[in-house]
Amino acid sequence: SEETERSNPRVLAELPRDLRVWYYHSLFTYNSSESPMIRPYLVDAITKGRWIGVCLNLCAAVGFNEPFTGAHFIHYRMNEFVNKKLSGIMGYATPRVCAVEFNVEAAAEWSWNAKGRSPREFALSWAVRNRLNDPEKFADWSDTIGPVAWDVYGSEWPSGQKRKRPGRVASLLKEGKVPALGASVSDGAFRIPWSDIKTPGQLNRNVVQAERAVRLAREMDDETLIQESLTVQGYIHSLKALWELKQLVRAGAVAETNRPAARRWFKMYIDGLQQSKTAQRAWEASLAACNGRHFGA
């Protein structure tokens, strides 16, 4: 666990060789970041013949129920595990499997055959097997929304607001301490607000792709996909607005000449998060697979 992380190589050295070991860390294995999860000392243990498994999230975030059709995310994770010859995975699905069936099935697919179908091919087969009206359009939608959502959730946005590090974004903005794009804290343990978004170009492309995903979902007339798209779009709009505000706020203030622009970006920030809040609740309500079961507060 995280309490033993620094001494895990010594712990492994003391354990009997035939003992199965599951690796868990609440920050390093419960995250959606596009970064390697399996540490070098674990790879070394595997090459020496030890059985190693990992306990990870197959959803956006362990403590929060978020819509995430993440074929590209799961494909990335499972390929790392297969390439590093892990023996097992224990997947965490918040709030229950029926809310993230796509990702759970994708994990089964690529842990069994990592070099098989592409994320698009898997999404297409999912749509056919679930009798969606337009499988090709669903595959387009998956290819469009999946990478945007991965950037958002991989950056722990907005779930990282619950952590103490690096701090509340509002305070960081006022103090001029909002991290740079692509930055994280403490060996990648704290990623909010945009550690997986490396450049302004990537951020702007995400905004465009989110709009396209909403359009595709509406063309399919699927309420669950519409609300997922609106949730992710609201989040990426808020991050775009935050980035623009970061350029305008200096020493806790905005220059008089920049205040009209700041008002527009603050409105976009608030509107984006409100959109996500409304859509996320509608997404929960739309989940036919969960058959009316309640998720709680």
PDB file of C-alpha atoms in Angstrom:
ATOM      1  CA  SER A   1       0.000   0.000   0.000  1.00  0.00           C
ATOM      2  CA  GLU A   2       1.019   3.648   0.002  1.00  0.00           C
ATOM      3  CA  GLU A   3       2.321   3.240   3.557  1.00  0.00           C
ATOM      4  CA  THR A   4       4.965   0.755   2.401  1.00  0.00           C
ATOM      5  CA  GLU A   5       5.728   2.163  -1.055  1.00  0.00           C
ATOM      6  CA  ARG A   6       9.270   3.274  -0.288  1.00  0.00           C
ATOM      7  CA  SER A   7      10.178  -0.024   1.337  1.00  0.00           C
ATOM      8  CA  ASN A   8       8.278  -2.337  -1.015  1.00  0.00           C
ATOM      9  CA  PRO A   9      11.463  -3.694  -2.664  1.00  0.00           C
ATOM     10  CA  ARG A  10      12.688  -4.813   0.758  1.00  0.00           C
ATOM     11  CA  VAL A  11       9.274  -6.216   1.626  1.00  0.00           C
ATOM     12  CA  LEU A  12       9.258  -8.263  -1.586  1.00  0.00           C
ATOM     13  CA  ALA A  13      12.726  -9.579  -0.819  1.00  0.00           C
ATOM     14  CA  GLU A  14      11.474 -10.985   2.492  1.00  0.00           C
ATOM     15  CA  LEU A  15       8.366 -12.696   1.109  1.00  0.00           C
ATOM     16  CA  PRO A  16       8.336 -16.379   0.076  1.00  0.00           C
ATOM     17  CA  ARG A  17       8.793 -16.702  -3.678  1.00  0.00           C
ATOM     18  CA  ASP A  18       5.505 -18.612  -4.158  1.00  0.00           C
ATOM     19  CA  LEU A  19       3.390 -15.994  -2.363  1.00  0.00           C
ATOM     20  CA  ARG A  20       1.070 -14.042  -4.672  1.00  0.00           C
ATOM     21  CA  VAL A  21       1.420 -10.281  -4.293  1.00  0.00           C
ATOM     22  CA  TRP A  22      -1.201  -7.638  -5.167  1.00  0.00           C
ATOM     23  CA  TYR A  23       0.079  -4.102  -5.654  1.00  0.00           C
ATOM     24  CA  TYR A  24      -2.188  -1.308  -4.447  1.00  0.00           C
ATOM     25  CA  HIS A  25      -1.600   2.397  -3.835  1.00  0.00           C
ATOM     26  CA  SER A  26      -4.476   4.843  -3.397  1.00  0.00           C
ATOM     27  CA  LEU A  27      -2.692   7.478  -5.514  1.00  0.00           C
ATOM     28  CA  PHE A  28      -0.619   5.451  -7.963  1.00  0.00           C
ATOM     29  CA  THR A  29      -3.094   2.672  -8.855  1.00  0.00           C
ATOM     30  CA  TYR A  30      -6.375   4.536  -8.336  1.00  0.00           C
ATOM     31  CA  ASN A  31      -5.955   7.053 -11.133  1.00  0.00           C
ATOM     32  CA  SER A  32      -6.752   7.441 -14.826  1.00  0.00           C
ATOM     33  CA  SER A  33      -3.588   9.213 -15.894  1.00  0.00           C
ATOM     34  CA  GLU A  34      -1.831   8.365 -19.133  1.00  0.00           C
ATOM     35  CA  SER A  35       1.319   7.329 -17.324  1.00  0.00           C
ATOM     36  CA  PRO A  36       2.865   3.961 -16.431  1.00  0.00           C
ATOM     37  CA  MET A  37       1.394   2.358 -13.312  1.00  0.00           C
ATOM     38  CA  ILE A  38       3.718  -0.580 -12.657  1.00  0.00           C
ATOM     39  CA  ARG A  39       6.890   0.529 -10.907  1.00  0.00           C
ATOM     40  CA  PRO A  40      10.353  -0.698 -11.966  1.00  0.00           C
ATOM     41  CA  TYR A  41      10.843  -2.690  -8.743  1.00  0.00           C
ATOM     42  CA  LEU A  42       7.672  -4.645  -9.551  1.00  0.00           C
ATOM     43  CA  VAL A  43       8.899  -5.350 -13.076  1.00  0.00           C
ATOM     44  CA  ASP A  44      12.136  -6.598 -11.567  1.00  0.00           C
ATOM     45  CA  ALA A  45      10.209  -8.912  -9.238  1.00  0.00           C
ATOM     46  CA  ILE A  46       8.207 -10.264 -12.185  1.00  0.00           C
ATOM     47  CA  THR A  47      11.350 -10.982 -14.212  1.00  0.00           C
ATOM     48  CA  LYS A  48      12.609 -12.992 -11.240  1.00  0.00           C
ATOM     49  CA  GLY A  49       9.536 -15.181 -11.388  1.00  0.00           C
ATOM     50  CA  ARG A  50       7.279 -13.606  -8.789  1.00  0.00           C
ATOM     51  CA  TRP A  51       3.469 -13.512  -9.217  1.00  0.00           C
ATOM     52  CA  ILE A  52       2.376  -9.857  -9.211  1.00  0.00           C
ATOM     53  CA  GLY A  53      -1.120  -8.446  -9.665  1.00  0.00           C
ATOM     54  CA  VAL A  54      -2.466  -4.905  -9.447  1.00  0.00           C
ATOM     55  CA  CYS A  55      -5.581  -3.388  -7.896  1.00  0.00           C
ATOM     56  CA  LEU A  56      -6.716  -0.483 -10.071  1.00  0.00           C
ATOM     57  CA  ASN A  57      -9.714   1.578 -11.162  1.00  0.00           C
ATOM     58  CA  LEU A  58     -11.586   0.700 -14.353  1.00  0.00           C
ATOM     59  CA  CYS A  59     -13.762   3.783 -13.893  1.00  0.00           C
ATOM     60  CA  ALA A  60     -12.958   7.494 -14.027  1.00  0.00           C
ATOM     61  CA  ALA A  61     -12.296   7.864 -10.289  1.00  0.00           C
ATOM     62  CA  VAL A  62     -12.772   5.522  -7.352  1.00  0.00           C
ATOM     63  CA  GLY A  63     -14.634   7.927  -5.096  1.00  0.00           C
ATOM     64  CA  PHE A  64     -16.845   9.585  -7.727  1.00  0.00           C
ATOM     65  CA  ASN A  65     -19.445   8.338 -10.172  1.00  0.00           C
ATOM     66  CA  GLU A  66     -18.508   9.814 -13.555  1.00  0.00           C
ATOM     67  CA  PRO A  67     -19.458   8.785 -17.112  1.00  0.00           C
ATOM     68  CA  PHE A  68     -16.426   7.377 -18.910  1.00  0.00           C
ATOM     69  CA  THR A  69     -16.573   5.302 -22.082  1.00  0.00           C
ATOM     70  CA  GLY A  70     -12.826   4.866 -22.088  1.00  0.00           C
ATOM     71  CA  ALA A  71     -11.708   2.367 -24.715  1.00  0.00           C
ATOM     72  CA  HIS A  72      -8.368   4.114 -25.253  1.00  0.00           C
ATOM     73  CA  PHE A  73      -7.734   4.350 -21.490  1.00  0.00           C
ATOM     74  CA  ILE A  74      -8.404   0.649 -20.879  1.00  0.00           C
ATOM     75  CA  HIS A  75      -6.410  -0.388 -23.965  1.00  0.00           C
ATOM     76  CA  TYR A  76      -3.428   1.596 -22.657  1.00  0.00           C
ATOM     77  CA  ARG A  77      -3.654   0.109 -19.159  1.00  0.00           C
ATOM     78  CA  MET A  78      -4.059  -3.519 -20.221  1.00  0.00           C
ATOM     79  CA  ASN A  79      -1.242  -3.295 -22.745  1.00  0.00           C
ATOM     80  CA  GLU A  80       1.100  -2.006 -20.046  1.00  0.00           C
ATOM     81  CA  PHE A  81       0.149  -4.893 -17.770  1.00  0.00           C
ATOM     82  CA  VAL A  82       0.526  -7.513 -20.490  1.00  0.00           C
ATOM     83  CA  ASN A  83       3.819  -6.051 -21.715  1.00  0.00           C
ATOM     84  CA  LYS A  84       5.179  -6.137 -18.165  1.00  0.00           C
ATOM     85  CA  LYS A  85       3.839  -9.690 -17.674  1.00  0.00           C
ATOM     86  CA  LEU A  86       1.583  -9.101 -14.691  1.00  0.00           C
ATOM     87  CA  SER A  87      -0.281 -12.182 -13.494  1.00  0.00           C
ATOM     88  CA  GLY A  88      -3.547 -10.582 -12.404  1.00  0.00           C
ATOM     89  CA  ILE A  89      -5.766  -7.510 -12.198  1.00  0.00           C
ATOM     90  CA  MET A  90      -8.394  -6.576  -9.626  1.00  0.00           C
ATOM     91  CA  GLY A  91     -10.597  -3.877 -11.127  1.00  0.00           C
ATOM     92  CA  TYR A  92     -12.528  -1.283  -9.143  1.00  0.00           C
ATOM     93  CA  ALA A  93     -15.769  -0.083 -10.766  1.00  0.00           C
ATOM     94  CA  THR A  94     -17.541   2.890  -9.152  1.00  0.00           C
ATOM     95  CA  PRO A  95     -20.363   2.825  -8.189  1.00  0.00           C
ATOM     96  CA  ARG A  96     -20.999  -0.665  -9.586  1.00  0.00           C
ATOM     97  CA  VAL A  97     -20.290  -2.619 -12.736  1.00  0.00           C
ATOM     98  CA  CYS A  98     -23.568  -1.701 -14.441  1.00  0.00           C
ATOM     99  CA  ALA A  99     -22.394   1.936 -14.672  1.00  0.00           C
ATOM    100  CA  VAL A 100     -19.082   1.061 -16.373  1.00  0.00           C
ATOM    101  CA  GLU A 101     -19.857  -2.147 -18.270  1.00  0.00           C
ATOM    102  CA  PHE A 102     -18.065  -0.902 -21.384  1.00  0.00           C
ATOM    103  CA  ASN A 103     -14.768  -0.418 -19.533  1.00  0.00           C
ATOM    104  CA  VAL A 104     -15.063  -3.669 -17.579  1.00  0.00           C
ATOM    105  CA  GLU A 105     -15.669  -5.646 -20.749  1.00  0.00           C
ATOM    106  CA  ALA A 106     -12.801  -3.802 -22.450  1.00  0.00           C
ATOM    107  CA  ALA A 107     -10.497  -4.836 -19.592  1.00  0.00           C
ATOM    108  CA  ALA A 108     -11.544  -8.460 -20.104  1.00  0.00           C
ATOM    109  CA  GLU A 109     -10.942  -8.100 -23.855  1.00  0.00           C
ATOM    110  CA  TRP A 110      -7.439  -6.660 -23.714  1.00  0.00           C
ATOM    111  CA  SER A 111      -6.156  -8.518 -20.678  1.00  0.00           C
ATOM    112  CA  TRP A 112      -6.932 -11.649 -22.720  1.00  0.00           C
ATOM    113  CA  ASN A 113      -5.797 -10.371 -26.129  1.00  0.00           C
ATOM    114  CA  ALA A 114      -3.905  -7.098 -25.755  1.00  0.00           C
ATOM    115  CA  LYS A 115      -2.631  -7.056 -29.335  1.00  0.00           C
ATOM    116  CA  GLY A 116      -6.000  -7.839 -30.896  1.00  0.00           C
ATOM    117  CA  ARG A 117      -8.705  -5.333 -31.715  1.00  0.00           C
ATOM    118  CA  SER A 118      -8.122  -1.581 -31.691  1.00  0.00           C
ATOM    119  CA  PRO A 119     -10.183   0.711 -29.425  1.00  0.00           C
ATOM    120  CA  ARG A 120     -12.389   1.573 -32.386  1.00  0.00           C
ATOM    121  CA  GLU A 121     -12.887  -2.084 -33.324  1.00  0.00           C
ATOM    122  CA  PHE A 122     -13.831  -2.932 -29.772  1.00  0.00           C
ATOM    123  CA  ALA A 123     -16.319  -0.038 -29.631  1.00  0.00           C
ATOM    124  CA  LEU A 124     -17.855  -1.177 -32.912  1.00  0.00           C
ATOM    125  CA  SER A 125     -18.269  -4.735 -31.650  1.00  0.00           C
ATOM    126  CA  TRP A 126     -19.784  -3.441 -28.408  1.00  0.00           C
ATOM    127  CA  ALA A 127     -22.348  -1.441 -30.339  1.00  0.00           C
ATOM    128  CA  VAL A 128     -23.270  -4.419 -32.530  1.00  0.00           C
ATOM    129  CA  ARG A 129     -23.603  -6.798 -29.567  1.00  0.00           C
ATOM    130  CA  ASN A 130     -25.721  -4.273 -27.662  1.00  0.00           C
ATOM    131  CA  ARG A 131     -27.890  -3.641 -30.725  1.00  0.00           C
ATOM    132  CA  LEU A 132     -27.278   0.081 -30.956  1.00  0.00           C
ATOM    133  CA  ASN A 133     -28.935   1.752 -33.924  1.00  0.00           C
ATOM    134  CA  ASP A 134     -25.755   2.991 -35.624  1.00  0.00           C
ATOM    135  CA  PRO A 135     -22.634   1.006 -34.604  1.00  0.00           C
ATOM    136  CA  GLU A 136     -20.317   2.941 -36.909  1.00  0.00           C
ATOM    137  CA  LYS A 137     -21.434   6.259 -35.463  1.00  0.00           C
ATOM    138  CA  PHE A 138     -21.026   4.882 -31.938  1.00  0.00           C
ATOM    139  CA  ALA A 139     -17.448   3.915 -32.823  1.00  0.00           C
ATOM    140  CA  ASP A 140     -16.899   7.466 -34.121  1.00  0.00           C
ATOM    141  CA  TRP A 141     -18.332   8.824 -30.879  1.00  0.00           C
ATOM    142  CA  SER A 142     -16.149   6.548 -28.746  1.00  0.00           C
ATOM    143  CA  ASP A 143     -13.049   7.632 -30.669  1.00  0.00           C
ATOM    144  CA  THR A 144     -14.079  11.282 -30.165  1.00  0.00           C
ATOM    145  CA  ILE A 145     -15.208  11.458 -26.538  1.00  0.00           C
ATOM    146  CA  GLY A 146     -12.878   8.818 -25.074  1.00  0.00           C
ATOM    147  CA  PRO A 147      -9.569  10.706 -25.418  1.00  0.00           C
ATOM    148  CA  VAL A 148     -11.124  13.971 -24.160  1.00  0.00           C
ATOM    149  CA  ALA A 149     -12.582  12.283 -21.079  1.00  0.00           C
ATOM    150  CA  TRP A 150      -9.261  10.525 -20.504  1.00  0.00           C
ATOM    151  CA  ASP A 151      -7.452  13.865 -20.447  1.00  0.00           C
ATOM    152  CA  VAL A 152     -10.024  15.255 -18.000  1.00  0.00           C
ATOM    153  CA  TYR A 153     -10.192  12.323 -15.603  1.00  0.00           C
ATOM    154  CA  GLY A 154      -6.490  11.562 -15.964  1.00  0.00           C
ATOM    155  CA  SER A 155      -5.941  15.069 -14.613  1.00  0.00           C
ATOM    156  CA  GLU A 156      -8.262  14.335 -11.657  1.00  0.00           C
ATOM    157  CA  TRP A 157     -10.618  17.075 -12.745  1.00  0.00           C
ATOM    158  CA  PRO A 158     -12.602  17.936 -10.778  1.00  0.00           C
ATOM    159  CA  SER A 159     -12.249  15.051  -8.275  1.00  0.00           C
ATOM    160  CA  GLY A 160      -8.799  16.266  -7.185  1.00  0.00           C
ATOM    161  CA  GLN A 161     -10.479  19.248  -5.510  1.00  0.00           C
ATOM    162  CA  LYS A 162     -11.141  16.872  -2.605  1.00  0.00           C
ATOM    163  CA  ARG A 163      -7.426  16.462  -1.977  1.00  0.00           C
ATOM    164  CA  LYS A 164      -5.291  18.908  -0.026  1.00  0.00           C
ATOM    165  CA  ARG A 165      -2.578  19.030  -2.680  1.00  0.00           C
ATOM    166  CA  PRO A 166      -1.836  21.114  -4.633  1.00  0.00           C
ATOM    167  CA  GLY A 167      -4.839  22.952  -3.153  1.00  0.00           C
ATOM    168  CA  ARG A 168      -8.180  24.398  -4.169  1.00  0.00           C
ATOM    169  CA  VAL A 169      -8.035  25.762  -7.705  1.00  0.00           C
ATOM    170  CA  ALA A 170      -9.784  29.008  -6.690  1.00  0.00           C
ATOM    171  CA  SER A 171      -7.081  29.709  -4.116  1.00  0.00           C
ATOM    172  CA  LEU A 172      -4.299  28.746  -6.509  1.00  0.00           C
ATOM    173  CA  LEU A 173      -5.708  31.076  -9.157  1.00  0.00           C
ATOM    174  CA  LYS A 174      -5.914  33.998  -6.765  1.00  0.00           C
ATOM    175  CA  GLU A 175      -2.380  33.353  -5.519  1.00  0.00           C
ATOM    176  CA  GLY A 176      -0.968  32.921  -9.011  1.00  0.00           C
ATOM    177  CA  LYS A 177      -0.031  29.301  -8.290  1.00  0.00           C
ATOM    178  CA  VAL A 178      -2.129  27.346 -10.773  1.00  0.00           C
ATOM    179  CA  PRO A 179       0.299  24.718 -12.164  1.00  0.00           C
ATOM    180  CA  ALA A 180       1.480  24.801 -15.743  1.00  0.00           C
ATOM    181  CA  LEU A 181      -0.170  22.541 -18.299  1.00  0.00           C
ATOM    182  CA  GLY A 182       1.149  19.010 -17.900  1.00  0.00           C
ATOM    183  CA  ALA A 183       2.378  19.598 -14.365  1.00  0.00           C
ATOM    184  CA  SER A 184       1.767  17.329 -11.377  1.00  0.00           C
ATOM    185  CA  VAL A 185       2.963  17.209  -7.786  1.00  0.00           C
ATOM    186  CA  SER A 186       4.753  14.582  -5.680  1.00  0.00           C
ATOM    187  CA  ASP A 187       5.956  12.124  -8.303  1.00  0.00           C
ATOM    188  CA  GLY A 188       2.695  12.407 -10.224  1.00  0.00           C
ATOM    189  CA  ALA A 189       0.499  11.606  -7.247  1.00  0.00           C
ATOM    190  CA  PHE A 190      -1.507  14.843  -7.426  1.00  0.00           C
ATOM    191  CA  ARG A 191      -2.585  15.740 -10.970  1.00  0.00           C
ATOM    192  CA  ILE A 192      -5.290  18.399 -10.791  1.00  0.00           C
ATOM    193  CA  PRO A 193      -6.170  20.409 -12.816  1.00  0.00           C
ATOM    194  CA  TRP A 194      -4.565  19.382 -16.150  1.00  0.00           C
ATOM    195  CA  SER A 195      -1.548  17.121 -15.754  1.00  0.00           C
ATOM    196  CA  ASP A 196      -2.529  15.019 -18.783  1.00  0.00           C
ATOM    197  CA  ILE A 197      -3.090  18.085 -20.974  1.00  0.00           C
ATOM    198  CA  LYS A 198       0.361  19.119 -22.102  1.00  0.00           C
ATOM    199  CA  THR A 199      -0.170  22.026 -24.495  1.00  0.00           C
ATOM    200  CA  PRO A 200      -2.703  24.757 -25.341  1.00  0.00           C
ATOM    201  CA  GLY A 201      -3.178  23.020 -28.693  1.00  0.00           C
ATOM    202  CA  GLN A 202      -4.205  19.790 -26.986  1.00  0.00           C
ATOM    203  CA  LEU A 203      -6.616  21.705 -24.751  1.00  0.00           C
ATOM    204  CA  ASN A 204      -8.182  23.491 -27.726  1.00  0.00           C
ATOM    205  CA  ARG A 205      -8.517  20.244 -29.681  1.00  0.00           C
ATOM    206  CA  ASN A 206     -10.320  18.721 -26.727  1.00  0.00           C
ATOM    207  CA  VAL A 207     -12.828  21.573 -26.780  1.00  0.00           C
ATOM    208  CA  VAL A 208     -13.498  20.961 -30.477  1.00  0.00           C
ATOM    209  CA  GLN A 209     -13.730  17.188 -30.030  1.00  0.00           C
ATOM    210  CA  ALA A 210     -16.130  17.519 -27.113  1.00  0.00           C
ATOM    211  CA  GLU A 211     -18.462  19.589 -29.277  1.00  0.00           C
ATOM    212  CA  ARG A 212     -18.313  16.949 -31.998  1.00  0.00           C
ATOM    213  CA  ALA A 213     -19.069  14.212 -29.454  1.00  0.00           C
ATOM    214  CA  VAL A 214     -22.200  16.036 -28.282  1.00  0.00           C
ATOM    215  CA  ARG A 215     -23.332  16.357 -31.900  1.00  0.00           C
ATOM    216  CA  LEU A 216     -22.731  12.649 -32.625  1.00  0.00           C
ATOM    217  CA  ALA A 217     -24.572  11.608 -29.467  1.00  0.00           C
ATOM    218  CA  ARG A 218     -27.558  13.749 -30.402  1.00  0.00           C
ATOM    219  CA  GLU A 219     -27.566  12.287 -33.911  1.00  0.00           C
ATOM    220  CA  MET A 220     -27.790   8.830 -32.315  1.00  0.00           C
ATOM    221  CA  ASP A 221     -30.621  10.113 -30.089  1.00  0.00           C
ATOM    222  CA  ASP A 222     -29.221   8.158 -27.134  1.00  0.00           C
ATOM    223  CA  GLU A 223     -29.884   9.888 -23.801  1.00  0.00           C
ATOM    224  CA  THR A 224     -27.047   8.169 -21.936  1.00  0.00           C
ATOM    225  CA  LEU A 225     -24.492   9.110 -24.585  1.00  0.00           C
ATOM    226  CA  ILE A 226     -25.831  12.667 -24.799  1.00  0.00           C
ATOM    227  CA  GLN A 227     -25.504  13.221 -21.064  1.00  0.00           C
ATOM    228  CA  GLU A 228     -22.039  11.657 -20.934  1.00  0.00           C
ATOM    229  CA  SER A 229     -20.935  13.953 -23.752  1.00  0.00           C
ATOM    230  CA  LEU A 230     -22.389  17.022 -22.044  1.00  0.00           C
ATOM    231  CA  THR A 231     -20.670  16.091 -18.776  1.00  0.00           C
ATOM    232  CA  VAL A 232     -17.258  15.791 -20.401  1.00  0.00           C
ATOM    233  CA  GLN A 233     -17.837  18.906 -22.517  1.00  0.00           C
ATOM    234  CA  GLY A 234     -18.675  20.942 -19.413  1.00  0.00           C
ATOM    235  CA  TYR A 235     -15.477  19.791 -17.733  1.00  0.00           C
ATOM    236  CA  ILE A 236     -13.233  20.611 -20.686  1.00  0.00           C
ATOM    237  CA  HIS A 237     -14.924  24.006 -21.093  1.00  0.00           C
ATOM    238  CA  SER A 238     -14.163  24.768 -17.451  1.00  0.00           C
ATOM    239  CA  LEU A 239     -10.523  23.806 -17.972  1.00  0.00           C
ATOM    240  CA  LYS A 240     -10.288  25.975 -21.085  1.00  0.00           C
ATOM    241  CA  ALA A 241     -11.708  28.908 -19.104  1.00  0.00           C
ATOM    242  CA  LEU A 242      -9.345  28.241 -16.197  1.00  0.00           C
ATOM    243  CA  TRP A 243      -6.368  28.280 -18.561  1.00  0.00           C
ATOM    244  CA  GLU A 244      -7.405  31.617 -20.013  1.00  0.00           C
ATOM    245  CA  LEU A 245      -7.984  33.055 -16.537  1.00  0.00           C
ATOM    246  CA  LYS A 246      -4.519  31.898 -15.487  1.00  0.00           C
ATOM    247  CA  GLN A 247      -3.117  34.220 -18.154  1.00  0.00           C
ATOM    248  CA  LEU A 248      -5.119  37.195 -16.827  1.00  0.00           C
ATOM    249  CA  VAL A 249      -4.782  36.942 -13.034  1.00  0.00           C
ATOM    250  CA  ARG A 250      -1.686  38.540 -11.575  1.00  0.00           C
ATOM    251  CA  ALA A 251      -1.096  38.812  -7.809  1.00  0.00           C
ATOM    252  CA  GLY A 252      -4.733  38.085  -7.102  1.00  0.00           C
ATOM    253  CA  ALA A 253      -6.046  40.772  -9.438  1.00  0.00           C
ATOM    254  CA  VAL A 254      -7.039  41.355 -13.046  1.00  0.00           C
ATOM    255  CA  ALA A 255      -5.919  44.463 -14.889  1.00  0.00           C
ATOM    256  CA  GLU A 256      -8.722  46.871 -15.723  1.00  0.00           C
ATOM    257  CA  THR A 257      -8.261  46.382 -19.449  1.00  0.00           C
ATOM    258  CA  ASN A 258      -8.590  42.572 -19.039  1.00  0.00           C
ATOM    259  CA  ARG A 259     -11.717  42.561 -16.886  1.00  0.00           C
ATOM    260  CA  PRO A 260     -14.267  42.167 -19.710  1.00  0.00           C
ATOM    261  CA  ALA A 261     -12.375  39.112 -20.942  1.00  0.00           C
ATOM    262  CA  ALA A 262     -12.046  37.771 -17.393  1.00  0.00           C
ATOM    263  CA  ARG A 263     -15.805  38.060 -16.884  1.00  0.00           C
ATOM    264  CA  ARG A 264     -16.412  36.025 -20.035  1.00  0.00           C
ATOM    265  CA  TRP A 265     -13.983  33.315 -18.952  1.00  0.00           C
ATOM    266  CA  PHE A 266     -15.376  33.213 -15.398  1.00  0.00           C
ATOM    267  CA  LYS A 267     -18.843  32.761 -16.893  1.00  0.00           C
ATOM    268  CA  MET A 268     -17.598  29.943 -19.121  1.00  0.00           C
ATOM    269  CA  TYR A 269     -15.937  28.311 -16.103  1.00  0.00           C
ATOM    270  CA  ILE A 270     -19.108  28.427 -13.997  1.00  0.00           C
ATOM    271  CA  ASP A 271     -21.393  27.485 -16.876  1.00  0.00           C
ATOM    272  CA  GLY A 272     -19.196  24.523 -17.797  1.00  0.00           C
ATOM    273  CA  LEU A 273     -19.211  23.074 -14.308  1.00  0.00           C
ATOM    274  CA  GLN A 274     -22.950  23.664 -13.958  1.00  0.00           C
ATOM    275  CA  GLN A 275     -23.493  21.862 -17.253  1.00  0.00           C
ATOM    276  CA  SER A 276     -21.440  18.914 -16.013  1.00  0.00           C
ATOM    277  CA  LYS A 277     -23.328  18.802 -12.714  1.00  0.00           C
ATOM    278  CA  THR A 278     -26.721  18.746 -14.436  1.00  0.00           C
ATOM    279  CA  ALA A 279     -25.660  16.274 -17.143  1.00  0.00           C
ATOM    280  CA  GLN A 280     -23.948  13.916 -14.717  1.00  0.00           C
ATOM    281  CA  ARG A 281     -27.157  13.542 -12.728  1.00  0.00           C
ATOM    282  CA  ALA A 282     -29.166  13.010 -15.921  1.00  0.00           C
ATOM    283  CA  TRP A 283     -26.607  10.427 -17.054  1.00  0.00           C
ATOM    284  CA  GLU A 284     -27.082   8.464 -13.821  1.00  0.00           C
ATOM    285  CA  ALA A 285     -30.844   8.558 -14.271  1.00  0.00           C
ATOM    286  CA  SER A 286     -30.558   7.297 -17.855  1.00  0.00           C
ATOM    287  CA  LEU A 287     -28.580   4.135 -17.129  1.00  0.00           C
ATOM    288  CA  ALA A 288     -30.938   1.423 -18.290  1.00  0.00           C
ATOM    289  CA  ALA A 289     -28.359  -1.265 -17.487  1.00  0.00           C
ATOM    290  CA  CYS A 290     -28.646  -0.410 -13.793  1.00  0.00           C
ATOM    291  CA  ASN A 291     -32.416  -0.997 -13.992  1.00  0.00           C
ATOM    292  CA  GLY A 292     -33.474   1.766 -11.631  1.00  0.00           C
ATOM    293  CA  ARG A 293     -31.028   0.930  -8.851  1.00  0.00           C
ATOM    294  CA  HIS A 294     -30.019   4.012  -6.888  1.00  0.00           C
ATOM    295  CA  PHE A 295     -26.417   5.108  -6.479  1.00  0.00           C
ATOM    296  CA  GLY A 296     -26.928   7.108  -3.308  1.00  0.00           C
ATOM    297  CA  ALA A 297     -26.144  10.751  -2.623  1.00  0.00           C
TER     298      ALA A 297
END
